[in-house]
Tab-separated table of C-alpha atoms and ligand atoms in Angstrom:
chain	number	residue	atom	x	y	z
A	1	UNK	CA	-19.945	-2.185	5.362
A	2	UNK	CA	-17.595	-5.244	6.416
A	3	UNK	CA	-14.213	-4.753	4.285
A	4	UNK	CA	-11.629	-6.930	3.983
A	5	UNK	CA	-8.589	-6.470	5.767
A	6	UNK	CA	-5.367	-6.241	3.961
A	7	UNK	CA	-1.792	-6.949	5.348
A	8	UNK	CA	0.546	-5.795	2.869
A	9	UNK	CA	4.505	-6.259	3.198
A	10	UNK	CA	6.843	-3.316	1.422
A	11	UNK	CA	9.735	-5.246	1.200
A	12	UNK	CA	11.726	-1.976	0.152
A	13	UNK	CA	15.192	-2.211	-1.451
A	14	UNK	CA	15.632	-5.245	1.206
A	15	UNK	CA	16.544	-8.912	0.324
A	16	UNK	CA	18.452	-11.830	-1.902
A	17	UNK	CA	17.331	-14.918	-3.292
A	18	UNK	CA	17.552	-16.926	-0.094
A	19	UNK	CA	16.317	-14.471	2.312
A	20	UNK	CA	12.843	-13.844	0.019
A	21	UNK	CA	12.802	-17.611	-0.343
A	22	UNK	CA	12.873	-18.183	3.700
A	23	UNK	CA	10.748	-15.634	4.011
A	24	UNK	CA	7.963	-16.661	1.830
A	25	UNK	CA	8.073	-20.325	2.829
A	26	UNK	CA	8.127	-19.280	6.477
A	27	UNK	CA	4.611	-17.034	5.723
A	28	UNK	CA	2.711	-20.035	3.656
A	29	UNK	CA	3.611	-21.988	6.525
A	30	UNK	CA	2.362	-20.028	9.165
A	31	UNK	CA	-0.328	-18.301	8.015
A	32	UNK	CA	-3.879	-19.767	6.069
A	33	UNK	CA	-6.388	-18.388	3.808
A	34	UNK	CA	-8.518	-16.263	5.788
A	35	UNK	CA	-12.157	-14.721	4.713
A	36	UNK	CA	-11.163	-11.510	7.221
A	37	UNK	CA	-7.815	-10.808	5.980
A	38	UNK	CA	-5.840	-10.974	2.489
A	39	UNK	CA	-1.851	-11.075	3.053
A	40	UNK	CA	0.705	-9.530	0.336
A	41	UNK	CA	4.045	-9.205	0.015
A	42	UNK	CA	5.829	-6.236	-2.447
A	43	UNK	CA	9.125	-7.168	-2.919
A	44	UNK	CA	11.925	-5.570	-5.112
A	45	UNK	CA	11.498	-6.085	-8.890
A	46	UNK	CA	14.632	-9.348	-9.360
A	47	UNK	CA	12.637	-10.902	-6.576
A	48	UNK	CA	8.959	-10.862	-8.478
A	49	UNK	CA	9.890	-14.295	-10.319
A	50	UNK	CA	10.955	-16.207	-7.403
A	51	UNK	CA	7.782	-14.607	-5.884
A	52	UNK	CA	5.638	-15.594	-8.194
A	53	UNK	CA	7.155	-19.330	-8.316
A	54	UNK	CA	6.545	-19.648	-4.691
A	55	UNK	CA	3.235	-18.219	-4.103
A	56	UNK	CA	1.468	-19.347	-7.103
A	57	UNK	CA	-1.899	-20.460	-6.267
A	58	UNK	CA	-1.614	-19.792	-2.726
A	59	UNK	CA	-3.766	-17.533	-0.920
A	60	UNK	CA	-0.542	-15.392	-0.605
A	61	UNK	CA	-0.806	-12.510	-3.323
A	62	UNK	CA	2.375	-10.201	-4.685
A	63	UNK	CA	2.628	-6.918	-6.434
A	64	UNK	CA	5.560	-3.984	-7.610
A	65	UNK	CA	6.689	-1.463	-5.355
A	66	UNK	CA	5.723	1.279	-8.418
A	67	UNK	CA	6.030	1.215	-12.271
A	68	UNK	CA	6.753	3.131	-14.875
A	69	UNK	CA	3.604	5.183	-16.121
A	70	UNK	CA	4.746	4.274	-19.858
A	71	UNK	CA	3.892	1.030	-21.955
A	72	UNK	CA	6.948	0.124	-22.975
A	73	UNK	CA	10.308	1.913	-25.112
A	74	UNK	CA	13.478	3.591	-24.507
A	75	UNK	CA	13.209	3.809	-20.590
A	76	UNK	CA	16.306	2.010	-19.416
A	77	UNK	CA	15.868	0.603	-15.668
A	78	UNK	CA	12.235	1.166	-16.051
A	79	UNK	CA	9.350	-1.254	-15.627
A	80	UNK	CA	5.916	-1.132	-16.728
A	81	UNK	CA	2.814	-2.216	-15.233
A	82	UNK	CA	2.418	-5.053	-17.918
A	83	UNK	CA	5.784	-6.673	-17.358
A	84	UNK	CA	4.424	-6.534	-13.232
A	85	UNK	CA	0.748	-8.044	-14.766
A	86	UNK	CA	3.346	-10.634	-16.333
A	87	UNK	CA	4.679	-11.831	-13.084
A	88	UNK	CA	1.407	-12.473	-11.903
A	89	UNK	CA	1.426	-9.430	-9.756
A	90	UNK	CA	-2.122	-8.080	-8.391
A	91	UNK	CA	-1.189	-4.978	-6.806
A	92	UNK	CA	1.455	-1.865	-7.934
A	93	UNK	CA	2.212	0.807	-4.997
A	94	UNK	CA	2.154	4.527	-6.660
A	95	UNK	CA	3.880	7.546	-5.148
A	96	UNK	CA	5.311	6.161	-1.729
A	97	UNK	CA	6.400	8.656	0.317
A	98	UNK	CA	10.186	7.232	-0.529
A	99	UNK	CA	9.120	7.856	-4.079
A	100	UNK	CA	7.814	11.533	-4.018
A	101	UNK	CA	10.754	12.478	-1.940
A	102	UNK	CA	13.910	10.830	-2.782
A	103	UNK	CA	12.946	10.217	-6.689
A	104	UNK	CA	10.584	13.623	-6.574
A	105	UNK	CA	7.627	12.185	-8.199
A	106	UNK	CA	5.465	14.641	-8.486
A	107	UNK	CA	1.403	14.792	-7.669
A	108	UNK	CA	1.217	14.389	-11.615
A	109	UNK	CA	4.055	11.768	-12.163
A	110	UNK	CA	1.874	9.947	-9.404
A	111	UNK	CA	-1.336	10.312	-11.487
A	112	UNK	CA	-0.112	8.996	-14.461
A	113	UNK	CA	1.485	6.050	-12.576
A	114	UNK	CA	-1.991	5.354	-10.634
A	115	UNK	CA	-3.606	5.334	-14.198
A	116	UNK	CA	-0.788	2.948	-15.951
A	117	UNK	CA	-1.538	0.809	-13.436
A	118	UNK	CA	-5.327	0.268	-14.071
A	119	UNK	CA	-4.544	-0.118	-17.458
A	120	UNK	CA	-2.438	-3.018	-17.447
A	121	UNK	CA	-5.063	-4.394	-14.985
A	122	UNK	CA	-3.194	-4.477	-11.654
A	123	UNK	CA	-5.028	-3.230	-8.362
A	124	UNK	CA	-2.926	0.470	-7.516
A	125	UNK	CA	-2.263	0.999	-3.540
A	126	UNK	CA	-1.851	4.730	-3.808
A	127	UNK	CA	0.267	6.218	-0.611
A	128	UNK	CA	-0.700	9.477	0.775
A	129	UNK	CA	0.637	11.024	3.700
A	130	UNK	CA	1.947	14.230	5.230
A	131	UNK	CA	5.669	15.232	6.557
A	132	UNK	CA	6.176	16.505	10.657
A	133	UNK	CA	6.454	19.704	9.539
A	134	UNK	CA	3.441	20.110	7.546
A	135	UNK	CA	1.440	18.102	10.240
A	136	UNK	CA	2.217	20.657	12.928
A	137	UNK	CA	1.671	23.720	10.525
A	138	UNK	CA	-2.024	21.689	10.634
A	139	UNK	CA	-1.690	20.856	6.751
A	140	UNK	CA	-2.611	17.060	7.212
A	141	UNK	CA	-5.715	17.659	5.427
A	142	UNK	CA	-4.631	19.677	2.957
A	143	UNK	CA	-1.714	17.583	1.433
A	144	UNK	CA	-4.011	14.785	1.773
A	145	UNK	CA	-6.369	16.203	-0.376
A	146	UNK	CA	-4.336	17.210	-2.839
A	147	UNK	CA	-2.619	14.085	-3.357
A	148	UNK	CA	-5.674	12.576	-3.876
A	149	UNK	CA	-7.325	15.465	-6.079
A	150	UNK	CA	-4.720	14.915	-8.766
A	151	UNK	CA	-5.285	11.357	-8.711
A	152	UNK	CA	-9.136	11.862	-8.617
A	153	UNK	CA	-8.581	14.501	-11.124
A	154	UNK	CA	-7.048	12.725	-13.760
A	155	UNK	CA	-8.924	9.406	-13.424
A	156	UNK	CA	-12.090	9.890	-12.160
A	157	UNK	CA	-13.727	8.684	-8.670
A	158	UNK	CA	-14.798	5.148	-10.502
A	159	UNK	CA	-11.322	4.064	-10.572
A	160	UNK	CA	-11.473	3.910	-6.950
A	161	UNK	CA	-13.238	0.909	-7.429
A	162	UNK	CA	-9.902	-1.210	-8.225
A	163	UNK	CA	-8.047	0.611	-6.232
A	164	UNK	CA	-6.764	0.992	-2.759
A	165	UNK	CA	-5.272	3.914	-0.601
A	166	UNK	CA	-2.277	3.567	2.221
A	167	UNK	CA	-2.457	6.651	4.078
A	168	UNK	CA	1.248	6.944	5.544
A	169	UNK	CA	2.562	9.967	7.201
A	170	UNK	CA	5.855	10.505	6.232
A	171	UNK	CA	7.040	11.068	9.793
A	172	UNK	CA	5.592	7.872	11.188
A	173	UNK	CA	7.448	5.766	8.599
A	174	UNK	CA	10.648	3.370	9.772
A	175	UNK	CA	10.927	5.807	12.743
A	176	UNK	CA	9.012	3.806	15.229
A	177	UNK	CA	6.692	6.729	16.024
A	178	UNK	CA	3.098	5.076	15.146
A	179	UNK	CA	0.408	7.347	14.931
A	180	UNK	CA	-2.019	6.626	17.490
A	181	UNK	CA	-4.937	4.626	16.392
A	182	UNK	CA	-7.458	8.007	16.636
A	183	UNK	CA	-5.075	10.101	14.720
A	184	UNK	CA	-4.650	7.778	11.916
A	185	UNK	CA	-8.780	7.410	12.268
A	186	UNK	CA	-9.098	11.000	11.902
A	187	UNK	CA	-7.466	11.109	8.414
A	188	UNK	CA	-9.096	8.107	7.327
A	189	UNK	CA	-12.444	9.416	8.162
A	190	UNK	CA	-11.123	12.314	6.259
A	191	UNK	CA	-10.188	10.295	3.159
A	192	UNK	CA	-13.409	8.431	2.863
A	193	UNK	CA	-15.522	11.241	4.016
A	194	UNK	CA	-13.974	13.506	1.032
A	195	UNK	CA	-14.420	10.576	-1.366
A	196	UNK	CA	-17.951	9.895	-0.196
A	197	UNK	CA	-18.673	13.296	-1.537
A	198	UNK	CA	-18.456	11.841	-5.005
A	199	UNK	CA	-19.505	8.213	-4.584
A	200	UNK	CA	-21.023	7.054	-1.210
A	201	UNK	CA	-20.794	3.503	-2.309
A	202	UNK	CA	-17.296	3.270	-3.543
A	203	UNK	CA	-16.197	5.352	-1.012
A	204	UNK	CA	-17.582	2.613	1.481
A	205	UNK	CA	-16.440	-0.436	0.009
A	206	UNK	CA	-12.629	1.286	-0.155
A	207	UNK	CA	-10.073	-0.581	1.671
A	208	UNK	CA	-7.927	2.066	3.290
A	209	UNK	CA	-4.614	0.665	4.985
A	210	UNK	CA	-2.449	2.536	7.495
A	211	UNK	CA	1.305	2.547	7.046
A	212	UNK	CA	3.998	3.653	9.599
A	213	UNK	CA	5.537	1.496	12.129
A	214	UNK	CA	2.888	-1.192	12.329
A	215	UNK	CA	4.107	-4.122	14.679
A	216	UNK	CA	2.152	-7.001	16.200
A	217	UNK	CA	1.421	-4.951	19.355
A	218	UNK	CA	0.102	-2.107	17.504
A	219	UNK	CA	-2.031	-3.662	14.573
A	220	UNK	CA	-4.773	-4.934	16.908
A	221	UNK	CA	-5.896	-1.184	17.871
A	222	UNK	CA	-5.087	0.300	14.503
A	223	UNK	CA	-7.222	-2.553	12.651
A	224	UNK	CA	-9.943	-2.052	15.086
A	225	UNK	CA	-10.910	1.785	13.772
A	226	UNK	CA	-13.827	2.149	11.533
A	227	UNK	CA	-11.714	3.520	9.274
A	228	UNK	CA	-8.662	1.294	9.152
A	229	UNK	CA	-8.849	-1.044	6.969
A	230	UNK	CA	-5.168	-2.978	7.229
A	231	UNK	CA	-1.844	-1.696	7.105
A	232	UNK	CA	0.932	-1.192	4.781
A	233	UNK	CA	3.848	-2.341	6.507
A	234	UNK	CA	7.803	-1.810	5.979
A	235	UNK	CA	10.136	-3.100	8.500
A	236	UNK	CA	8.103	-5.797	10.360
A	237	UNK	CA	7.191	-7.191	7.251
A	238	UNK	CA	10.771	-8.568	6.786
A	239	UNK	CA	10.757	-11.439	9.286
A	240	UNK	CA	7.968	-14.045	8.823
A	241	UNK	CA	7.445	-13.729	12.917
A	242	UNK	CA	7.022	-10.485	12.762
A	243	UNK	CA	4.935	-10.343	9.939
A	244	UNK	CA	2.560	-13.012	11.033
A	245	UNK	CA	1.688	-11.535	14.236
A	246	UNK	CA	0.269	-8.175	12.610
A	247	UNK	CA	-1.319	-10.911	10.088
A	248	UNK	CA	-2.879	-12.811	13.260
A	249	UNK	CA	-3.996	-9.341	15.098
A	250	UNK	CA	-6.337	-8.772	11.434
A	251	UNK	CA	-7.465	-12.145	11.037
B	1	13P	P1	7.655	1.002	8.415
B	1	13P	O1	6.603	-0.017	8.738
B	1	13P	O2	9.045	0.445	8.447
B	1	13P	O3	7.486	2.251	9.208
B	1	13P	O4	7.429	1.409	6.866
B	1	13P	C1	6.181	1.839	6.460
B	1	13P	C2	6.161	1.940	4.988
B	1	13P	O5	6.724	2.856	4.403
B	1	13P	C3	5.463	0.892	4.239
B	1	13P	O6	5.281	1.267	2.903
């Protein structure tokens, strides 16, 4: 099964109005639609208009950095997957690693989120990963599976088929430690091996991107596992240089 690369750019809580402006124009400049690889960017939520002014009808696509698993009401500072639908996004991240530990989202709060976001029709990247400590008490596999058996349990394998997963171990993420290209393999055999258990084809045509420390030198390797199917990327995804290179090493 050939699947599509994805490069995807979490922006974080980085930017202003100039800076995603340069940015943007510097990536439709130096990058082209591509049948191997889609390009995204995921930048903060006062940014998503400018975004979507810019990269209409490019071959550039946009999405929120998570949502809000409610429809709408009295949830001040909140945003819902519709408003993100609104701004033309295609993609919502659910339960980043920054969002399960510094705003404790919960397994279930992650869930919900994942399911939110298929029903306002937007494509859910949901992150997965394990900390240091519970990858050398050789848990890997079993937070992994967890995080994805309350997703799985509360929406069902199908929904796989709109969505993606970013598997991102927590201690690999803005550190500069990568994992190497097998042990980010191994887990991503894992992941599709475990979902193949309940839908072979699904679990085949599911794009699963690595996050944590990609740069241009490392993407090459990392997109070239069976199992790897583009990368989630945080701090090289801020400069358009940078950004383009991991971009080039997919297409
Ligand atoms: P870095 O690429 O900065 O390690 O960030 C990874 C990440 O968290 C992307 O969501």
């Amino acid at each position: 099964m050939m699947r599509k690369i994805l490069v995807a750019g979490n922006w974080k809580m980085h930017g202003s109005k100039t800076m995603v402006r340069s940015l943007l124009e510097g990536l439709l400049k130096g990058s082209s639609m591509n049948g191997n690889a889609d390009l995204a960017v995921f930048p903060s939520f006062p940014y998503l208009s400018l975004t979507e002014s810019i990269l209409s009808g490019s071959h550039i696509q946009w999405g929120g950095q998570t949502l809000n698993p409610n429809a709408q009401g009295a949830h001040s500072g909140e945003t819902s997957g519709s408003m993100l639908a609104d701004m033309g996004c295609r993609y919502v991240l659910v339960g980043h690693s920054e969002r399960r530990s510094i705003y404790a989202e919960s397994d279930v709060d992650v869930a919900l989120r994942f399911k939110a976001a298929l029903d306002t029709g937007l494509e859910p990247v949901l992150c997965v990963g394990e900390t240091q400590e519970e990858r050398e008490g050789g848990q890997t596999e079993a937070v992994v599976g967890r995080q994805l058996d309350a997703v799985i349990g509360s929406v069902g394998m199908d929904a796989f088929n709109h969505a993606i997963i970013a598997y991102e171990p927590v201690w690999a993420i803005g550190t500069g430690l990568t994992a190497t290209p097998q042990q980010a393999q191994s887990v991503h055999a894992f992941i599709r091996d475990k979902l193949s258990s309940l839908d072979v084809i699904i679990s085949d045509q599911l794009r699963i991107l690595y996050g944590g420390s990609v740069n241009g030198s490392n993407a090459v390797e990392l997109f070239a596992q069976s199992d790897i199917d583009g990368g989630l990327v945080g701090g090289a995804s801020l400069t358009a240089e940078d950004f383009l290179a991991i971009y080039s090493a997919a297409a």
